Coordinates of C-alpha atoms in Angstrom, one line a residue:
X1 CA 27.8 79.1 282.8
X2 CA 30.1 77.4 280.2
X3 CA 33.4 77.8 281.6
X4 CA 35.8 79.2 279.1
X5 CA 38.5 76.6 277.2
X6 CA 41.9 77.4 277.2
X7 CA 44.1 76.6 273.5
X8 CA 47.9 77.0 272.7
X9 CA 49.8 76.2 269.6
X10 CA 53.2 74.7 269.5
X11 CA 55.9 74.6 266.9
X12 CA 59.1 72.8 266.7
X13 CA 61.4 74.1 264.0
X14 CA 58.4 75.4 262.1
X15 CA 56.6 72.7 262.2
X16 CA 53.0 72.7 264.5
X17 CA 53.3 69.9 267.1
X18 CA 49.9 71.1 268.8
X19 CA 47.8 67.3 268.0
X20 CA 50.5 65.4 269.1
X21 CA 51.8 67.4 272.4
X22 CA 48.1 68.2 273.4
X23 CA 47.7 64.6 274.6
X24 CA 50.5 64.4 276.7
X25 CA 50.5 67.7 278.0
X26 CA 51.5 67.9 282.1
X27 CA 52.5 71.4 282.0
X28 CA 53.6 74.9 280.2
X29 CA 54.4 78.2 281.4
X30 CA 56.1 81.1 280.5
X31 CA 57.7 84.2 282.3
X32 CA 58.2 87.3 280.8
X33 CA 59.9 89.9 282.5
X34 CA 61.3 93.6 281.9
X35 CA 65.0 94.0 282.0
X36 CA 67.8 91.5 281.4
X37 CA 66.1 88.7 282.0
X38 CA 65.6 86.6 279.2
X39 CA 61.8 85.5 278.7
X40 CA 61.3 81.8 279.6
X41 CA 59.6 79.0 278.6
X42 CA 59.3 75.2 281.3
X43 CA 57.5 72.7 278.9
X44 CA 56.5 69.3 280.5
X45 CA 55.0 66.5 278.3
X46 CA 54.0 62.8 279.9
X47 CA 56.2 60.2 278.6
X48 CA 54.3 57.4 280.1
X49 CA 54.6 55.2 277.1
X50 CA 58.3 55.6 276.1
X51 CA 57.8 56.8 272.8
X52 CA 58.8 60.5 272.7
X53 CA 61.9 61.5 271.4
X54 CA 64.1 63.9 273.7
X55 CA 64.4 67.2 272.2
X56 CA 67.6 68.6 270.8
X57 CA 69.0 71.6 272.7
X58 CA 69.0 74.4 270.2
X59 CA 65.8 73.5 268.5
X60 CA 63.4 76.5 268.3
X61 CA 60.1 76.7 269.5
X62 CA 57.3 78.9 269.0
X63 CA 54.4 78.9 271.2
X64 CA 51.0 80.9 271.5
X65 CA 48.3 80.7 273.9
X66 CA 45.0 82.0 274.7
X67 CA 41.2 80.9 274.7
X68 CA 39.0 79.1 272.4
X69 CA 36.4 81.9 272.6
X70 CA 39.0 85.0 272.2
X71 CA 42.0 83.4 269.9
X72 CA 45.5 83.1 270.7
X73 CA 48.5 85.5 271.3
X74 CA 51.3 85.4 269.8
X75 CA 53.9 84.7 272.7
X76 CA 57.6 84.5 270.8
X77 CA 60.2 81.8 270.0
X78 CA 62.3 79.7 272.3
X79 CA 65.6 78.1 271.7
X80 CA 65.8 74.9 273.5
X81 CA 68.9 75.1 276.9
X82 CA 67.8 72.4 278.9
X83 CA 66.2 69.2 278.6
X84 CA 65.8 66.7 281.7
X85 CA 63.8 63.1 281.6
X86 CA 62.4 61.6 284.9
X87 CA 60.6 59.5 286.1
X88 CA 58.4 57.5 287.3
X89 CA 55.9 58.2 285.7
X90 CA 58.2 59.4 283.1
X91 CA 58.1 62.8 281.6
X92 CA 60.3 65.2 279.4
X93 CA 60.6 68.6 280.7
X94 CA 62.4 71.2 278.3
X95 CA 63.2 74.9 279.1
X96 CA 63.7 77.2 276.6
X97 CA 64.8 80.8 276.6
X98 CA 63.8 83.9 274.0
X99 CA 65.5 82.6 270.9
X100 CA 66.8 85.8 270.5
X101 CA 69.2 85.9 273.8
X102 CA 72.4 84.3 271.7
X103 CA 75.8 83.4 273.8
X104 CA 77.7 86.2 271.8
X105 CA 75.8 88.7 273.9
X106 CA 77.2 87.4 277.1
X107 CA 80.4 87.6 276.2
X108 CA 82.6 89.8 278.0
X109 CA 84.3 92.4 275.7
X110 CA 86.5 95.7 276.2
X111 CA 85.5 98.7 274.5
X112 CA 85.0 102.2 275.0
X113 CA 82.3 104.2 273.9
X114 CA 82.8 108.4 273.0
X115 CA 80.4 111.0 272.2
X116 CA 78.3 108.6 271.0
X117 CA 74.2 108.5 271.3
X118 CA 71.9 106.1 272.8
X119 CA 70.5 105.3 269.6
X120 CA 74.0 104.6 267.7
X121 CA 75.2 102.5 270.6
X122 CA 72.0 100.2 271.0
X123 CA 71.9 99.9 266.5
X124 CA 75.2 99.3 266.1
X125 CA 75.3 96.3 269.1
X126 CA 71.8 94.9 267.6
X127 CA 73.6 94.7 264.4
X128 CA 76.3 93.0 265.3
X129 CA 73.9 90.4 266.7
X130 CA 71.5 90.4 263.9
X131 CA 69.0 91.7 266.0
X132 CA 66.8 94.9 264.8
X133 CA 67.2 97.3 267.2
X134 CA 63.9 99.3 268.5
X135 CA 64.7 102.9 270.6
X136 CA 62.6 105.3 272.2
X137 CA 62.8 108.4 270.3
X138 CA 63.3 110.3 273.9
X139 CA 66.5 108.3 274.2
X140 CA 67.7 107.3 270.9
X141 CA 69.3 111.3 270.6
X142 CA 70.6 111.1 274.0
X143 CA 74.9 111.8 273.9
X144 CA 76.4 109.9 275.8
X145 CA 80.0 111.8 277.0
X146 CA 82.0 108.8 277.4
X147 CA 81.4 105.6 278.7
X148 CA 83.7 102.3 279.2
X149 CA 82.9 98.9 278.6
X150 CA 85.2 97.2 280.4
X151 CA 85.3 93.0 280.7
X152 CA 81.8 93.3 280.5
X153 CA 79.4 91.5 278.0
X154 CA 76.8 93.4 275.6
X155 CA 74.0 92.2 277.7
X156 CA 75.8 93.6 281.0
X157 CA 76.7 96.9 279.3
X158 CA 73.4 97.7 277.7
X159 CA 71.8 96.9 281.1
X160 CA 74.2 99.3 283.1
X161 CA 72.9 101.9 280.3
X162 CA 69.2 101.5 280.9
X163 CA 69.8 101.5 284.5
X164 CA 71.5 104.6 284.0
X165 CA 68.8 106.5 281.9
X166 CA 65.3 104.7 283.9
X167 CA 64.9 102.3 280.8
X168 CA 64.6 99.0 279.8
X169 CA 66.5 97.0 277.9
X170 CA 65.6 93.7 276.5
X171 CA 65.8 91.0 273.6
X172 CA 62.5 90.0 272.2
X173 CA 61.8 87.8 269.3
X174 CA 64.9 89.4 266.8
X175 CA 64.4 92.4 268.2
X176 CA 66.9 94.6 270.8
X177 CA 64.2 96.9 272.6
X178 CA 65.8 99.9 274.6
X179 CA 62.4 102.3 276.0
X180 CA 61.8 104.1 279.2
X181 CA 59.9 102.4 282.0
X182 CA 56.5 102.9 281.9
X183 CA 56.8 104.7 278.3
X184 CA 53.2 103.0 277.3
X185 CA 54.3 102.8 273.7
X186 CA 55.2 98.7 272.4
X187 CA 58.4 98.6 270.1
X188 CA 56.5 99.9 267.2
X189 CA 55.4 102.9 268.8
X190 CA 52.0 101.8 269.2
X191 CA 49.9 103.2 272.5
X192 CA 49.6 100.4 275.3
X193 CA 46.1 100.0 276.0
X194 CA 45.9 99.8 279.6
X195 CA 44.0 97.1 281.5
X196 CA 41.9 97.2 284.2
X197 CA 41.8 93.8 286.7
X198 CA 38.9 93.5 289.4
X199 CA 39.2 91.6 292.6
X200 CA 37.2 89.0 291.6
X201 CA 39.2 88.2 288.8
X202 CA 41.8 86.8 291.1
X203 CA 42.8 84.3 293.8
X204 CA 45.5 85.6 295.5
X205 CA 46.7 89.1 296.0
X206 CA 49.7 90.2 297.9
X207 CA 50.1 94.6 298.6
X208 CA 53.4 95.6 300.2
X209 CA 54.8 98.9 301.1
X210 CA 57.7 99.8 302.5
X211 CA 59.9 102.8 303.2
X212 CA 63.7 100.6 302.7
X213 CA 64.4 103.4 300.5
X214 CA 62.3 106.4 300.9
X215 CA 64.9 109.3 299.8
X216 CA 63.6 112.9 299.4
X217 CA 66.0 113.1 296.2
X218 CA 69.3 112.1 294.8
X219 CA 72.8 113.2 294.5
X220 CA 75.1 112.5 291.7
X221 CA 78.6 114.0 290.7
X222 CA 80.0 115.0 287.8
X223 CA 83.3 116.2 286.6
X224 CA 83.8 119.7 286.1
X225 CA 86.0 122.2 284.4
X226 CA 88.1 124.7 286.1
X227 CA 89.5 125.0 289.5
X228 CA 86.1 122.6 291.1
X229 CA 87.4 118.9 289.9
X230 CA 84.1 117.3 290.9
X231 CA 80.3 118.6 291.2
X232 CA 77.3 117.2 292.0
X233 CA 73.6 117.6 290.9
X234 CA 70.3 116.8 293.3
X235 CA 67.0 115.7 291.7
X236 CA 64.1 115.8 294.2
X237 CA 63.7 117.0 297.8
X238 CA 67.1 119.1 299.7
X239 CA 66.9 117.9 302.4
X240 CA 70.3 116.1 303.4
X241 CA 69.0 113.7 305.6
X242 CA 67.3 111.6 303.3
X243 CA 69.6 112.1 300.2
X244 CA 71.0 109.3 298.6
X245 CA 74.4 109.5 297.0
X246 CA 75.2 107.4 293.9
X247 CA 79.2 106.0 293.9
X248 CA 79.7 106.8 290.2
X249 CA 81.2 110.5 289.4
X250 CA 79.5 110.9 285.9
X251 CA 81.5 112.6 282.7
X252 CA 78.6 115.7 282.2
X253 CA 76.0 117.3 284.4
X254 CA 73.7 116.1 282.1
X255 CA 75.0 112.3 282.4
X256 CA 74.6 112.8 286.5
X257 CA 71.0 114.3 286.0
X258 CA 70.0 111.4 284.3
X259 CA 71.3 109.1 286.8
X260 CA 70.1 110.7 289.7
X261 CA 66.4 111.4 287.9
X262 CA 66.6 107.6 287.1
X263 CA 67.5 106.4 290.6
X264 CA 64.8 108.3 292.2
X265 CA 62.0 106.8 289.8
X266 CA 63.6 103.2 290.8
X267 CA 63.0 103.7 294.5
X268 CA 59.6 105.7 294.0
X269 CA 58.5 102.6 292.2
X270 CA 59.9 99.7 294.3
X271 CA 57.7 101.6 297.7
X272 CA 54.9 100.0 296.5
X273 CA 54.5 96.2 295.1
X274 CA 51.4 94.2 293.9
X275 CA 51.4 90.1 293.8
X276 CA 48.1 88.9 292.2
X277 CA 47.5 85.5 290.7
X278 CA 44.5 85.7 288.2
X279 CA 41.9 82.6 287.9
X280 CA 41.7 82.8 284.4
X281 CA 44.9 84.0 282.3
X282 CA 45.3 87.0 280.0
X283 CA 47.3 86.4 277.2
X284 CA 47.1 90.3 276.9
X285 CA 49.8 90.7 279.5
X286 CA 53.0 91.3 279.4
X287 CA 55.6 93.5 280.8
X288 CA 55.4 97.5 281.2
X289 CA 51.3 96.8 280.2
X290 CA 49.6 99.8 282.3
X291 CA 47.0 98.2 284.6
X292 CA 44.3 99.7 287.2
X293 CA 42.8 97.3 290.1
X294 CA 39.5 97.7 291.2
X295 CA 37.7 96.2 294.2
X296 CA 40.7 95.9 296.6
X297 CA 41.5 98.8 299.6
X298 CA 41.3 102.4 298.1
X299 CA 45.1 102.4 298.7
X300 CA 45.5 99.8 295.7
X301 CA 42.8 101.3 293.9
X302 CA 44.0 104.0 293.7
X303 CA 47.5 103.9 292.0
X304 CA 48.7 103.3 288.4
X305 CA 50.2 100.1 288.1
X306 CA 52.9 98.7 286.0
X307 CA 53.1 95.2 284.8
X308 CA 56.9 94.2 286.0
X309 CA 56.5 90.6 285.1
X310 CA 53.9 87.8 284.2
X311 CA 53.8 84.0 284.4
X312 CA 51.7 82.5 281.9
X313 CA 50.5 78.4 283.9
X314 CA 48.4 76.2 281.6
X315 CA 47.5 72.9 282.8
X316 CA 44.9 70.3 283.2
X317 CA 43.6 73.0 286.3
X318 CA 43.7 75.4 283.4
X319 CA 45.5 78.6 282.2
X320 CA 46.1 81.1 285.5
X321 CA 48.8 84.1 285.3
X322 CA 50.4 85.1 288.2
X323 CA 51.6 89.6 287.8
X324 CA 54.4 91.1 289.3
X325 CA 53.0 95.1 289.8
X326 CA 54.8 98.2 290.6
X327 CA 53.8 101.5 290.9
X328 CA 54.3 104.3 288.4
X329 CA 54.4 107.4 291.0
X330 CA 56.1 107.3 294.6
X331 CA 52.9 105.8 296.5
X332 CA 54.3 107.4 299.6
X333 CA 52.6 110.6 298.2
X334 CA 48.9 111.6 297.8
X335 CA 49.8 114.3 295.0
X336 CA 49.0 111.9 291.9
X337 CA 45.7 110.5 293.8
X338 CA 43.6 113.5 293.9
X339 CA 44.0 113.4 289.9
X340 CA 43.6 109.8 289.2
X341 CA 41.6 108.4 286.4
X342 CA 40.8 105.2 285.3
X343 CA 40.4 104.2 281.5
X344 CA 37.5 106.0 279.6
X345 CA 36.2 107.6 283.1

């Protein structure tokens, strides 16, 4: 069996750098992750001969990667942070971050946000970015009450936001994305397709449960009118012995259902966690891509994964990705099994 033939494409201010870097290739990866994090790429080239040039931090690169046989995918741009040259045998290592993820979003600002919507608040930041903004339609009419941003950077606000309301929040190639987790739709409202992954697909697997936080439901408080100065709302189970209680008194009821709704997804997902490194790498994946496994215990079969994050490796050993999982529903429960599906079954 011909064994499959991994390709990438590299470009350096535009221009494609593939023939030349390809010889001198040590390593590339790339992580992409949901959340704040900003995607990353580690580029290491061999510089053996003394004849590269060390790149400029603040230089752009774009890079895509997939296989000879399937084409490549598309993986972003990268501004140039950090360059390092060492030796021997000398090499230059870069690391580059999305090229999106500017300074002026980690600056810490004061401002206070009122009465305004999800939507509003995530356009009018990505604008003053230059970023196009991209928001789930079952958050972009959200009100939010009021809402302080206080010494806090952009990035830090927006964050505290999508924490707030079970999203995520994230700068990819120009644009600010701001979706619920697990919302299967891509920023241009396309359907994720899910993916299935088989056992033998992989190398490694790691499946770890734990009950660190196993609350029946959540508790958060809100201020109210009239002679009660402070409420509370529960989302989930009553029972007061495994309730948690979040810190933050919340300006509606609404506000505080959201949070305590959000909270309890968090720790329904975070039960459950799946480590799997894949022999041969899938371009295809990528953050909040749906995935079913199939061959492992029925335990791990059985759920609905969520891709959390993704390390693309290419090397002279070849292209390998190694997935961060979570679970969509609380794997502590047997409710979702009994319906389960897997694509086109």
């Amino acid at each position: 069996m011909k064994q499959p033939t991994p390709i990438y494409q590299i470009t350096l201010a535009g221009k494609d750098l593939t023939s030349k870097i390809e010889p001198r290739l040590v390593s590339l990866s790339i992580d992409e992750s949901r959340g704040e994090e900003a995607d990353t790429l580690t580029l290491t080239l061999d510089d053996s001969d003394g004849k590269l040039a060390i790149p400029k931090r603040g230089e752009v690169v774009r890079v895509s990667i997939g296989w000879a046989d399937t084409g490549l995918v598309d993986k972003g741009s990268f501004t140039i942070n950090e360059v390092e040259h060492a030796g021997a045998p000398d090499t230059i290592t870069l690391q580059a971050r999305s090229a999106s993820m500017t300074n002026a979003m980690s600056e810490r600002k004061e401002k206070s946000w009122h009465g305004e919507t999800i939507g509003a608040i995530v356009r009018k930041i990505a604008g003053a970015h230059n970023l196009k903004a991209a928001v789930a339609d079952a958050l972009a009419k959200v009100v939010i009450a009021h809402i302080d941003q206080t010494h806090e950077s952009d990035m830090s606000f927006l964050t505290r936001v999508a924490r707030r309301y079970d999203a995520v929040m994230n700068v990819k190639d120009s644009h600010l994305l701001f979706m619920p987790i697990g919302h299967g739709t891509s920023a241009s409202g396309k359907a994720l397709t899910s993916i299935e992954l088989t056992r033998r697909e992989g190398d490694r697997h790691r499946y770890h449960v734990s009950e660190r936080e196993n609350y029946a439901g959540v508790r958060a408080f809100y201020h109210a009118t009239g002679r009660a100065k402070r409420k509370s709302v529960v989302v989930g189970g009553e029972n007061n012995h495994s309730i948690k209680v979040l810190p933050e008194t919340y300006p509606t009821e609404a506000e505080a259902r959201a949070a305590a709704t959000a909270e309890l997804n968090r720790t329904q997902r975070s039960q459950a966690t799946m480590s799997y490194t894949l022999a041969l790498g899938r371009p295809d994946l990528y953050p909040e891509v749906p995935v079913y496994l199939n061959g492992f215990k029925p335990d791990i079969d059985n759920e609905s994964w969520l891709v959390k994050k993704v390390r693309h490796e290419l090397s002279d050993a070849g292209y390998t990705c190694e997935l961060d999982l979570e679970v969509r529903n609380d794997p502590t429960s047997d409710r979702h099994r009994s319906n389960f599906r897997k694509p086109g079954k």
